[in-house]
Amino acid sequence: MHHSIAPYEEDPVAARSLEEHAADVCAAVRGREALPPYRFTTDGCSLWPDNGWLHCCIEHDIDYWCGGSEIDRCASDRRLKACAEAAGHGTVGRVMHFGTRLGGHPWAPLPWRWGYGWDWPYAYDDPAGRVPLRGGDEGCAGQPDPSTDTSP
């Protein structure tokens, strides 16, 4: 996989800057010595238009590349939803959240799965003693994922 969105696909300096940002975000949790073996790449909003919320998808891709615990994934997906909502696209945020919860599982052999910077199959990291990805769980620790709630 490679960067498939502008400016990163055509500008190696911009691409390298984005890759360094991704490494910094991931290193804050894992340390520089434990970064994913595959370089960071982004396709923007996988299988979704990039209108007005592309920055949300790129940050979400950084989290998905880095991987982490199931709690980290839940928090990352909730941040994506909140980012799209903050950009004025509430319905889009809710649909994107549902799609990432459904299609981003680490056992899915897809290029956008949780932990795509690591070999497949990827298992969730053990949450014991972890440093939360981007500093917070945002209600995910011990809480059911609302996108999977089937109650009326």
Short mmCIF file of C-alpha atoms in Angstrom, two decimals:
data_model
loop_
_atom_site.label_atom_id
_atom_site.label_comp_id
_atom_site.label_asym_id
_atom_site.label_seq_id
_atom_site.Cartn_x
_atom_site.Cartn_y
_atom_site.Cartn_z
CA MET A 1 0.00 0.00 0.00
CA HIS A 2 1.16 3.55 -0.66
CA HIS A 3 -0.16 7.06 -0.14
CA SER A 4 -2.98 7.54 -2.62
CA ILE A 5 -4.15 11.05 -1.80
CA ALA A 6 -2.75 14.47 -2.62
CA PRO A 7 -0.37 15.91 -1.72
CA TYR A 8 1.33 12.81 -0.30
CA GLU A 9 1.29 10.69 -3.46
CA GLU A 10 3.14 13.38 -5.44
CA ASP A 11 5.18 15.21 -2.81
CA PRO A 12 7.84 13.10 -1.07
CA VAL A 13 8.62 15.88 1.43
CA ALA A 14 4.97 16.11 2.52
CA ALA A 15 4.74 12.31 2.62
CA ARG A 16 7.86 12.05 4.80
CA SER A 17 6.54 14.75 7.14
CA LEU A 18 3.27 12.85 7.55
CA GLU A 19 5.14 9.57 8.14
CA GLU A 20 7.24 11.27 10.83
CA HIS A 21 4.06 12.61 12.48
CA ALA A 22 2.61 9.09 12.48
CA ALA A 23 5.80 7.70 14.00
CA ASP A 24 5.72 10.39 16.72
CA VAL A 25 2.10 9.61 17.64
CA CYS A 26 2.80 5.87 17.78
CA ALA A 27 6.13 6.27 19.60
CA ALA A 28 4.37 8.18 22.38
CA VAL A 29 2.63 4.89 23.20
CA ARG A 30 5.02 2.16 22.07
CA GLY A 31 8.41 3.87 22.13
CA ARG A 32 10.63 4.41 19.08
CA GLU A 33 12.06 0.90 19.33
CA ALA A 34 8.63 -0.73 18.98
CA LEU A 35 7.09 1.00 15.94
CA PRO A 36 5.25 -1.10 13.37
CA PRO A 37 7.59 -2.77 10.86
CA TYR A 38 5.75 -1.37 7.83
CA ARG A 39 5.87 2.33 7.03
CA PHE A 40 2.82 4.49 7.54
CA THR A 41 0.56 4.96 4.51
CA THR A 42 -2.83 6.55 4.04
CA ASP A 43 -5.54 6.43 1.43
CA GLY A 44 -7.59 9.08 3.20
CA CYS A 45 -11.08 7.91 4.05
CA SER A 46 -11.02 4.27 2.97
CA LEU A 47 -14.01 3.46 0.76
CA TRP A 48 -15.53 6.83 1.63
CA PRO A 49 -15.40 10.33 0.10
CA ASP A 50 -12.74 12.65 1.54
CA ASN A 51 -14.98 15.78 1.56
CA GLY A 52 -14.36 18.12 4.47
CA TRP A 53 -13.20 15.46 6.92
CA LEU A 54 -10.01 14.15 5.29
CA HIS A 55 -7.88 15.34 8.23
CA CYS A 56 -10.06 13.19 10.52
CA CYS A 57 -9.42 10.11 8.39
CA ILE A 58 -5.66 10.67 8.22
CA GLU A 59 -5.39 10.90 12.01
CA HIS A 60 -7.59 7.79 12.27
CA ASP A 61 -5.29 5.99 9.80
CA ILE A 62 -2.33 6.83 12.05
CA ASP A 63 -4.07 5.11 14.96
CA TYR A 64 -4.99 2.10 12.81
CA TRP A 65 -1.43 1.79 11.50
CA CYS A 66 -0.01 1.87 15.04
CA GLY A 67 -2.53 -0.58 16.48
CA GLY A 68 -3.01 -1.19 20.17
CA SER A 69 -5.68 -2.59 22.44
CA GLU A 70 -9.36 -3.05 21.73
CA ILE A 71 -9.97 -0.05 23.99
CA ASP A 72 -7.59 2.05 21.86
CA ARG A 73 -9.48 1.06 18.71
CA CYS A 74 -12.82 1.98 20.26
CA ALA A 75 -11.44 5.38 21.33
CA SER A 76 -9.91 5.98 17.89
CA ASP A 77 -13.21 5.22 16.16
CA ARG A 78 -15.04 7.53 18.53
CA ARG A 79 -12.49 10.30 17.83
CA LEU A 80 -13.12 9.86 14.08
CA LYS A 81 -16.86 10.27 14.66
CA ALA A 82 -16.35 13.32 16.89
CA CYS A 83 -13.96 14.91 14.37
CA ALA A 84 -16.45 14.53 11.50
CA GLU A 85 -19.21 15.90 13.72
CA ALA A 86 -17.01 18.87 14.69
CA ALA A 87 -16.48 19.52 10.97
CA GLY A 88 -20.27 19.87 10.69
CA HIS A 89 -21.05 16.39 9.41
CA GLY A 90 -22.90 14.58 12.21
CA THR A 91 -24.59 11.96 10.07
CA VAL A 92 -21.36 11.27 8.20
CA GLY A 93 -19.56 10.83 11.52
CA ARG A 94 -22.10 8.30 12.74
CA VAL A 95 -21.98 6.29 9.50
CA MET A 96 -18.17 6.37 9.44
CA HIS A 97 -18.08 5.20 13.05
CA PHE A 98 -20.37 2.29 12.27
CA GLY A 99 -18.29 1.36 9.20
CA THR A 100 -14.98 1.40 11.07
CA ARG A 101 -16.40 -0.70 13.89
CA LEU A 102 -17.70 -3.21 11.36
CA GLY A 103 -14.87 -3.29 8.81
CA GLY A 104 -11.73 -2.44 10.76
CA HIS A 105 -11.32 -5.52 12.96
CA PRO A 106 -7.66 -6.62 13.25
CA TRP A 107 -8.44 -10.15 12.04
CA ALA A 108 -9.88 -8.87 8.75
CA PRO A 109 -7.32 -9.37 5.96
CA LEU A 110 -7.89 -5.82 4.70
CA PRO A 111 -5.36 -3.03 4.10
CA TRP A 112 -7.26 -0.67 6.43
CA ARG A 113 -7.64 -3.06 9.40
CA TRP A 114 -6.62 -2.17 12.97
CA GLY A 115 -2.86 -2.65 13.23
CA TYR A 116 -2.17 -2.53 9.48
CA GLY A 117 1.41 -1.49 10.18
CA TRP A 118 1.98 -5.00 11.53
CA ASP A 119 1.88 -8.43 9.92
CA TRP A 120 -1.53 -10.01 9.49
CA PRO A 121 -3.14 -11.53 11.44
CA TYR A 122 -2.80 -8.91 14.13
CA ALA A 123 -4.19 -9.43 17.62
CA TYR A 124 -5.23 -6.63 19.94
CA ASP A 125 -2.51 -5.61 22.38
CA ASP A 126 -2.99 -6.58 26.01
CA PRO A 127 -4.52 -3.52 27.72
CA ALA A 128 -2.80 -4.25 31.05
CA GLY A 129 -0.25 -1.57 31.88
CA ARG A 130 -0.73 0.20 28.56
CA VAL A 131 -0.40 3.88 27.81
CA PRO A 132 -3.67 4.90 26.11
CA LEU A 133 -3.25 5.82 22.45
CA ARG A 134 -3.50 9.63 22.20
CA GLY A 135 -4.01 9.82 25.94
CA GLY A 136 -7.61 8.79 26.53
CA ASP A 137 -10.19 6.06 26.37
CA GLU A 138 -13.14 8.41 25.89
CA GLY A 139 -15.60 6.09 27.59
CA CYS A 140 -14.41 2.88 25.94
CA ALA A 141 -12.84 1.07 28.91
CA GLY A 142 -15.42 -1.44 30.10
CA GLN A 143 -18.18 0.21 28.09
CA PRO A 144 -20.13 -1.49 25.30
CA ASP A 145 -19.62 -0.06 21.84
CA PRO A 146 -22.80 1.86 20.96
CA SER A 147 -22.52 0.88 17.29
CA THR A 148 -23.07 -2.76 18.25
CA ASP A 149 -25.98 -2.08 20.62
CA THR A 150 -29.10 -3.85 19.37
CA SER A 151 -31.43 -2.70 22.13
CA PRO A 152 -34.48 -0.62 21.10
#
